[in-house]
Coordinates of C-alpha atoms and ligand atoms in Angstrom, one line a residue:
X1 CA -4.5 -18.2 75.9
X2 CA -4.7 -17.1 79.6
X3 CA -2.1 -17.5 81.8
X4 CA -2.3 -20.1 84.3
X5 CA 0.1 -21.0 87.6
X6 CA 0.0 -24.5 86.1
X7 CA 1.5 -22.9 82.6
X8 CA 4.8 -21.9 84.5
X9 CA 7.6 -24.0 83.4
X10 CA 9.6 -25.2 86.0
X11 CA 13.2 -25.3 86.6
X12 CA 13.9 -28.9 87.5
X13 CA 17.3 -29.1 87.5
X14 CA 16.9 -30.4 84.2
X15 CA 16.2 -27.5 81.9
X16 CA 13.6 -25.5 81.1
X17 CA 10.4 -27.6 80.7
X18 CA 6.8 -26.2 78.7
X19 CA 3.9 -26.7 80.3
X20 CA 4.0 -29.9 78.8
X21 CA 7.2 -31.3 80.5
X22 CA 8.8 -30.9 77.4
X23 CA 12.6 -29.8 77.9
X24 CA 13.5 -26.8 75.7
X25 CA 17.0 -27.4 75.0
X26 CA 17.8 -26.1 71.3
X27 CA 17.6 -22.3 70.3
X28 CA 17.5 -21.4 66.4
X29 CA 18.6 -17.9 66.0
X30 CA 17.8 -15.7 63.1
X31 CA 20.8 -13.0 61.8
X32 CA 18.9 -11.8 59.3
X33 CA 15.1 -11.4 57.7
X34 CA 17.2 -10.9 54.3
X35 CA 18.7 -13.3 51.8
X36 CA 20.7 -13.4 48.3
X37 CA 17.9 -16.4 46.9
X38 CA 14.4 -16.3 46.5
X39 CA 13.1 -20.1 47.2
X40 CA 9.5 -19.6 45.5
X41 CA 8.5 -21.9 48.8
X42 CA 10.2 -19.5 51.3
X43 CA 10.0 -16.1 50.0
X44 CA 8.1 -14.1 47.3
X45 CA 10.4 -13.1 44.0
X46 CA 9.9 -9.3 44.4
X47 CA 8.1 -6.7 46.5
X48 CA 10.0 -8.1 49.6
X49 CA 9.6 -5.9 52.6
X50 CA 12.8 -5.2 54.5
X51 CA 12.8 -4.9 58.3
X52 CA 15.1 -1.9 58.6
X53 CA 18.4 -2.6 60.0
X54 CA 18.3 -0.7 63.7
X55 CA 15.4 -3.1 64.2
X56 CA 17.6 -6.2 64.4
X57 CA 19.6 -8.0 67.5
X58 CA 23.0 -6.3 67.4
X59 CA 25.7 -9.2 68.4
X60 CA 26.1 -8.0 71.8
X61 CA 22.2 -8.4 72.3
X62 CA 22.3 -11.7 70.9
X63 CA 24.9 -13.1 73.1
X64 CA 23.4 -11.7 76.1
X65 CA 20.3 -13.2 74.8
X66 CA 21.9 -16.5 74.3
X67 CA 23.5 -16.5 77.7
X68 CA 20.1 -16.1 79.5
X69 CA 19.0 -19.2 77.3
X70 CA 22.1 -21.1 78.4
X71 CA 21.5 -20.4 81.8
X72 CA 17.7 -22.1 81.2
X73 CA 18.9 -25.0 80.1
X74 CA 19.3 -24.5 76.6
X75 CA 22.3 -26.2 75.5
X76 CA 22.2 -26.3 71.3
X77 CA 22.4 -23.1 69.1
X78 CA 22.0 -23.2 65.6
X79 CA 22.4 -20.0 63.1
X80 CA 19.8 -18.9 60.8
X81 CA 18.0 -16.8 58.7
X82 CA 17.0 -15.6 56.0
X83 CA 21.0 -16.6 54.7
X84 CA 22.9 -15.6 58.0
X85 CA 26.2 -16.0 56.0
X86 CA 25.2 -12.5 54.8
X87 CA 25.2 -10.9 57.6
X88 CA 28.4 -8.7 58.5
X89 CA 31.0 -9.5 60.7
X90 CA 28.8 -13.3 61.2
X91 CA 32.6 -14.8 62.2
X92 CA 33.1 -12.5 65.1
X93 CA 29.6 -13.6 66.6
X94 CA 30.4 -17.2 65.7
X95 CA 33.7 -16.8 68.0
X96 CA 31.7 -14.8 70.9
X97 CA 29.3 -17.6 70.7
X98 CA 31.4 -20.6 70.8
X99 CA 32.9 -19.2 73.6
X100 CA 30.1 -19.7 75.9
X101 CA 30.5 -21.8 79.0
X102 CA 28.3 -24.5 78.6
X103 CA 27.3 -24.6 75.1
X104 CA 27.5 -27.7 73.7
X105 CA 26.8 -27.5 70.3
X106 CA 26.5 -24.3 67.5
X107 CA 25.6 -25.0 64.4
X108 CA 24.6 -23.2 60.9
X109 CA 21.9 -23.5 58.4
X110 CA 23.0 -22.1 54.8
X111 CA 22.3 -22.2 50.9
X112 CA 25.6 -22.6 51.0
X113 CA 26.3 -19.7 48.2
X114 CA 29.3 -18.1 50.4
X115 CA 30.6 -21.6 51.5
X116 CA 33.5 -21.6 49.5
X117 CA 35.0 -18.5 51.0
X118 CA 33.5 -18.4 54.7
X119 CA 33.4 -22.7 55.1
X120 CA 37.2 -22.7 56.4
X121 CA 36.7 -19.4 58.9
X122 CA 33.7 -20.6 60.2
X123 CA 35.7 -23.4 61.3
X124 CA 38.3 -21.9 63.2
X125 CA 35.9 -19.3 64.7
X126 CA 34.0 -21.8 66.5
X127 CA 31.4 -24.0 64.1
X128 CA 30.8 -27.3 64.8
X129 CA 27.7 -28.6 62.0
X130 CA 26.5 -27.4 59.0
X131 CA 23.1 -27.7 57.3
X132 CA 22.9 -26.7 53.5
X133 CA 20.6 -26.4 51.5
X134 CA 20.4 -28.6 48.4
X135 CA 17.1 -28.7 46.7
X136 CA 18.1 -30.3 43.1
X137 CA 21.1 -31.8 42.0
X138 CA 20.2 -29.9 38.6
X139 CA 21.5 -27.0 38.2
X140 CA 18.2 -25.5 35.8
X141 CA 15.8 -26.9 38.5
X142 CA 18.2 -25.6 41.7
X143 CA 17.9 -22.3 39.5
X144 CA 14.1 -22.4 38.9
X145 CA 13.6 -23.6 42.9
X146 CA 15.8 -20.7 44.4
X147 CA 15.6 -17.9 41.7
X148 CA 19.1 -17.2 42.2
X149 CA 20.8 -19.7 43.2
X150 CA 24.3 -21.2 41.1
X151 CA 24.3 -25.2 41.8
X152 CA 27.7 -24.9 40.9
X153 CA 28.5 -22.1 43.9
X154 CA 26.9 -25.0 46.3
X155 CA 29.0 -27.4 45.1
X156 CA 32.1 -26.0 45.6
X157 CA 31.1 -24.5 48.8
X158 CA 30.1 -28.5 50.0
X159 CA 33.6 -29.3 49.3
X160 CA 35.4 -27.0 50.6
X161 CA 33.0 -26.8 54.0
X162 CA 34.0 -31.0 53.8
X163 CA 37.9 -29.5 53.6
X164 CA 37.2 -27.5 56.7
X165 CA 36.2 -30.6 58.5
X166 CA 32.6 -29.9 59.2
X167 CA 29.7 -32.4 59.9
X168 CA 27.2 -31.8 57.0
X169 CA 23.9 -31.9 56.6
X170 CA 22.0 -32.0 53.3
X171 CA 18.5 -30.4 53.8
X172 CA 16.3 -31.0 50.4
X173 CA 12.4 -30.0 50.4
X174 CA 10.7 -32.5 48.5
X175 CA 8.3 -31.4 46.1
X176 CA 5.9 -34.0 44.0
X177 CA 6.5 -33.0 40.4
X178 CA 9.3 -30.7 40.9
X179 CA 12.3 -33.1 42.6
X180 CA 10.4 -36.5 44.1
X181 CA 12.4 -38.0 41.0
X182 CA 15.5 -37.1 42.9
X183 CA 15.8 -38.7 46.4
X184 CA 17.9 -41.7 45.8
X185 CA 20.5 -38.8 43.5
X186 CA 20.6 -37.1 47.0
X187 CA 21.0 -39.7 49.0
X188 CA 23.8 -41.3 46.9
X189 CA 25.6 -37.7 46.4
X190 CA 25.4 -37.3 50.2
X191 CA 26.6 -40.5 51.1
X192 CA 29.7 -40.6 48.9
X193 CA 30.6 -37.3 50.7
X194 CA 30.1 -38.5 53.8
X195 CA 27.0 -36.0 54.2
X196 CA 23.6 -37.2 55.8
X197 CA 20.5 -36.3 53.3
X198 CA 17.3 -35.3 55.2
X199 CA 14.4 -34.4 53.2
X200 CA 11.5 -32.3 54.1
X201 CA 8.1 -31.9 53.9
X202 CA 7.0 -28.9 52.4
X203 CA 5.1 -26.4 54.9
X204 CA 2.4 -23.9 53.0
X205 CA 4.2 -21.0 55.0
X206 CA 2.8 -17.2 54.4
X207 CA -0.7 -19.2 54.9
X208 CA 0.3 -21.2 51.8
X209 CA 0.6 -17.9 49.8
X210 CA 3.9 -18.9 48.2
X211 CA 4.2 -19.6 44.6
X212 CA 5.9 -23.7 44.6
X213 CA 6.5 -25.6 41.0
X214 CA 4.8 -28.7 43.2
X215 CA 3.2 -30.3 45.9
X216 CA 3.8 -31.8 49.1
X217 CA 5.5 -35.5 48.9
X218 CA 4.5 -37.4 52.0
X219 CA 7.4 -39.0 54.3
X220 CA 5.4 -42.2 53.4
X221 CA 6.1 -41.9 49.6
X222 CA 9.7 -40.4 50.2
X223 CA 10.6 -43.9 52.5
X224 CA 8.9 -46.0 49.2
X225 CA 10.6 -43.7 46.5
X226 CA 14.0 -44.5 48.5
X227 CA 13.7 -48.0 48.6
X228 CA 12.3 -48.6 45.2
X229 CA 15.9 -46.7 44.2
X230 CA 18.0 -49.1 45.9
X231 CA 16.3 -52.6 45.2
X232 CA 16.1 -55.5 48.0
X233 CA 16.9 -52.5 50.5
X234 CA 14.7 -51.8 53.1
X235 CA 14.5 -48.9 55.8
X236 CA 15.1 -49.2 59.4
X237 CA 14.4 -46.8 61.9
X238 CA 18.0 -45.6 63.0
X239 CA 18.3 -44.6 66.3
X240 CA 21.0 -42.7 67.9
X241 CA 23.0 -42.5 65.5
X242 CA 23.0 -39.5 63.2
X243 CA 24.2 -36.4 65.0
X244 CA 21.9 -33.6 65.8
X245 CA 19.2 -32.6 68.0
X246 CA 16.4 -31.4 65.9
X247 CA 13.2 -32.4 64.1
X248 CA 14.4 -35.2 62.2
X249 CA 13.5 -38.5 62.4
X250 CA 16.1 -40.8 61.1
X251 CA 16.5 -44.1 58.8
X252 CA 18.9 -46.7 57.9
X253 CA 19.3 -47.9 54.3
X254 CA 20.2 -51.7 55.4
X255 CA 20.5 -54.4 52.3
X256 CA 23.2 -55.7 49.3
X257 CA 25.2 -53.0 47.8
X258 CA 24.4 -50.4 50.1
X259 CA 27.1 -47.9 51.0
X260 CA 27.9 -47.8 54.8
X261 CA 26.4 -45.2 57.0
X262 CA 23.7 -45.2 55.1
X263 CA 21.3 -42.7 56.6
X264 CA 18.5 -40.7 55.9
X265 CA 16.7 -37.9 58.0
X266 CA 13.0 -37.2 57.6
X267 CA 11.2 -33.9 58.8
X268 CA 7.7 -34.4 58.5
X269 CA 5.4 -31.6 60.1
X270 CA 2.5 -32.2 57.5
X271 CA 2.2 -36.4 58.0
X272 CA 4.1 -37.2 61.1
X273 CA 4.1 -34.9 63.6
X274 CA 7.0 -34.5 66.0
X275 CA 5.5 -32.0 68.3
X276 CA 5.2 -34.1 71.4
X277 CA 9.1 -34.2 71.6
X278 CA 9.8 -30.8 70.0
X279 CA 13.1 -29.3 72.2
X280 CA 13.0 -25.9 70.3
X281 CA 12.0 -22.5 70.2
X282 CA 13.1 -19.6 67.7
X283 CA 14.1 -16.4 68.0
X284 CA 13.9 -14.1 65.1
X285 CA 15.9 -11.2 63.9
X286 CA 14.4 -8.8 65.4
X287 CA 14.2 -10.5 68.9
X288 CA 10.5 -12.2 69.1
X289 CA 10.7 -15.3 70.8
X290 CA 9.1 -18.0 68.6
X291 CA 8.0 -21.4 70.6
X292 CA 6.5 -23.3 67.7
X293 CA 7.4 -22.8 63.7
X294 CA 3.9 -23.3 62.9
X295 CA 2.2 -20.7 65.1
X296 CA 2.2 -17.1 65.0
X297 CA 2.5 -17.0 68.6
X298 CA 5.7 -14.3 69.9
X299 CA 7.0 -12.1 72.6
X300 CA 9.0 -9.5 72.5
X301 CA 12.1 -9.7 74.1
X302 CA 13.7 -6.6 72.1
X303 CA 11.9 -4.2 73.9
X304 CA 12.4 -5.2 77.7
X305 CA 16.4 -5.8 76.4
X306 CA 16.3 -2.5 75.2
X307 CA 14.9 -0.9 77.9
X308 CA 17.7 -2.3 80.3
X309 CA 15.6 -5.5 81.5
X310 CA 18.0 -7.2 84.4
X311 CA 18.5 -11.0 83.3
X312 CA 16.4 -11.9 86.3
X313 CA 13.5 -9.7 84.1
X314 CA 14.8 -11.2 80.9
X315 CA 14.6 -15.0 82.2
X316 CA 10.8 -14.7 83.8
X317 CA 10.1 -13.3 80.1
X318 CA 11.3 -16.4 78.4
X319 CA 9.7 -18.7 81.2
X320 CA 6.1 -17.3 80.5
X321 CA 6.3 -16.9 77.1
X322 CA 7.3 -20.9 76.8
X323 CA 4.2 -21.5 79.0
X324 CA 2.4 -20.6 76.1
X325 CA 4.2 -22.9 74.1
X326 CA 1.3 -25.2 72.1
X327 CA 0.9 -28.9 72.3
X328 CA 1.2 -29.5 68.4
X329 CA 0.5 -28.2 65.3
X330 CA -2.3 -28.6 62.4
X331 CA -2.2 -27.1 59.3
X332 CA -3.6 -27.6 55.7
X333 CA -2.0 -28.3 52.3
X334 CA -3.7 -25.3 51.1
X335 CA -1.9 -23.2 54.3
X336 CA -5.5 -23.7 55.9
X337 CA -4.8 -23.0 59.8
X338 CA -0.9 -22.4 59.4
X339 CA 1.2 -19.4 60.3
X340 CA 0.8 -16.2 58.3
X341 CA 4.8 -15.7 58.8
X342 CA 6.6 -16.8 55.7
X343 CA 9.7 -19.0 56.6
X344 CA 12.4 -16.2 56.0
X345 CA 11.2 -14.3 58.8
X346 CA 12.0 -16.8 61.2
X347 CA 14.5 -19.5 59.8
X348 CA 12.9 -22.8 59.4
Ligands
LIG1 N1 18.9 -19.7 54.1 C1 19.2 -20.9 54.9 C2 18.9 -22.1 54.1 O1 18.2 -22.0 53.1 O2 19.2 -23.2 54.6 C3 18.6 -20.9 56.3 C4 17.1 -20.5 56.4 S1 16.0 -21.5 55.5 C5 14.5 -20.7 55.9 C6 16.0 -23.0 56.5 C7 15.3 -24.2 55.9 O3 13.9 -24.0 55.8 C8 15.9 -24.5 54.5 O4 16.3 -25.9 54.5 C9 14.6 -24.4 53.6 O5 14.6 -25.3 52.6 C10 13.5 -24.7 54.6 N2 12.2 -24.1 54.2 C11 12.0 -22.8 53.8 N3 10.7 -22.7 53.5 C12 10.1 -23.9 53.6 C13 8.8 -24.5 53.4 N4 7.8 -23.7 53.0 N5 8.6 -25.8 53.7 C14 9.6 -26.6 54.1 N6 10.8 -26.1 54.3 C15 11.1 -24.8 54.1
LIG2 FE1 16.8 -17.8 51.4 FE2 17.0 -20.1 52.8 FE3 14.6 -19.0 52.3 FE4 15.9 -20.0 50.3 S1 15.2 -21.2 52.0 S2 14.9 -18.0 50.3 S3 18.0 -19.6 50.8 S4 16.2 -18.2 53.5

């Protein structure tokens, strides 16, 4: 795309702003490109190539990085990967993190497989919100689905994250033959636990090269599936309510017999696109500056970092690179016109 003067975001006094006036204020970061599953929609089983370790943000880039977003206007950081809870030493950057003068919010996205041990240390170090992953409530299908993965490692990490006092998120990829049956088991396991479910369409990442035991389920089938679990309920939309900043688009379960609090986050790329108030970009492990999940659009900010870059440099980097920031997304079921990226390399 060539660069235009009309493309350079502006500094409003309210944030960093696209060239579409919309305010960037949330930065996923990715730890790692490396993780202890395999989801069959997120990574291939085998053959798995390794970015090699010198190549990735040490913690001291990654807080300077952060600052320079902070002082753009981004106020929201959330933790990623591949399965950042792997990465070494994660509570000392959680702490250097949380220490940032006006950050508002840090979160972390996990499988949740170290969560027993980590949940209560994250805590102190500085975490506000979780997100795990929790695909099936079975543990043969959560094994199938991840490769790996030990429902019963999840489980116990979700309590004892809920010990530790953390907001949780319950992130489930709904998949038409493989876990559609399962929505209203989610939903009632989350909301006994005081957890918010969110379900997610499923994105043909790797240009839909990924093997998946399924197909996509459409946000319209998942709001029918819910209600038909819970009869004479209906959905409403739920505004302001559920914590969080991100793609979801949130519903209240309203109706006899329904637990309170009853709400529901959907993320939709694939049926209902969010894009004209997306508030993200991502910034992977190796330093590439993401501004849209679905594109394979990135800029290197490792090099200029590593080469000394002043944080005047470093901030007219990030501007231009969100003036390139797309207006929306398209891609196919069959990964027609998606990103050739897979999802591990850049967090989800
Ligand atoms: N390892 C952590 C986890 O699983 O939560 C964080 C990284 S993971 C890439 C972040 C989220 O992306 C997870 O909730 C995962 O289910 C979701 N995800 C991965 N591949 C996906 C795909 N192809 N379509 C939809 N969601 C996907
Ligand atoms: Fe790992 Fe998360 Fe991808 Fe699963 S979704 S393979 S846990 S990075």
């Amino acid at each position: 795309m060539a660069f235009e003067p009309r493309h350079l975001p502006v500094l409003a006094g309210l944030g960093l702003q696209d060239a579409q006036a919309r305010r960037v204020t949330y930065l996923r970061i990715s730890l790692t490109d490396r993780c202890n599953y395999r989801c069959t929609y997120c990574m291939p089983s085998e053959g798995v190539e390794l970015l090699p370790k010198p190549q990735l943000l040490t913690f001291e880039e990654i807080e300077r990085l952060a600052r320079v977003f902070l002082q753009l206007g981004v106020r929201r950081l959330r933790l990623t990967g591949g399965e950042p809870t792997i990465r070494k030493d994660l509570l000392e950057l959680v702490a250097r993190l949380a220490a940032l003068p006006d950050l508002e919010d840090l979160s972390l996205s996990t499988n949740g497989e170290l969560l027993a041990e980590i949940a209560a240390p994250l805590r102190r170090a500085g975490l506000q919100r979780l997100n795990v992953s929790l695909d099936s409530l079975d543990p043969e299908r959560f094994l199938r689905i991840t490769r790996r993965g030990r429902l019963d490692r999840v489980l116990a990490g979700l309590d004892a994250a809920a010990c530790a006092g953390f907001v949780i998120k319950l992130n489930a990829v709904a998949i038409r033959g493989f876990n559609d049956d399962e929505l209203g088991d989610i939903c009632r396991f989350a909301w006994e636990r005081g957890m918010i479910p969110r379900f997610i369409e499923l994105m043909p990442m790797a240009a839909g090269e990924l093997f998946v035991p399924g197909e996509l389920f459409p946000a319209a089938e998942m709001r029918a599936r819910i209600e038909a679990e819970f009869p004479a309920a209906v959905l409403v939309p739920a505004t302001g309510s559920a914590p969080g900043w991100g793609p979801a688009r949130y519903w209240r379960l309203e109706g006899p017999g329904v637990p309170a609090r009853a709400e529901v986050g959907l993320i939709t790329p694939m049926t209902e696109h969010f894009c004209d108030t997306c508030n993200r970009v991502r910034l992977s492990s190796v330093g590439g500056l993401h501004p849209c999940l679905a594109h394979d659009d990135a800029t290197d900010l490792r090099t200029p970092l590593r080469a000394g870059a002043s944080d005047e440099t470093l901030l007219e980097v990030v501007r231009q690179a969100l003036s390139g920031k797309r207006d929306g997304h398209w891609f196919g079921i069959d990964g027609q016109g998606g990103p050739q990226k897979a999802m591990v390399s850049i967090g989800g």
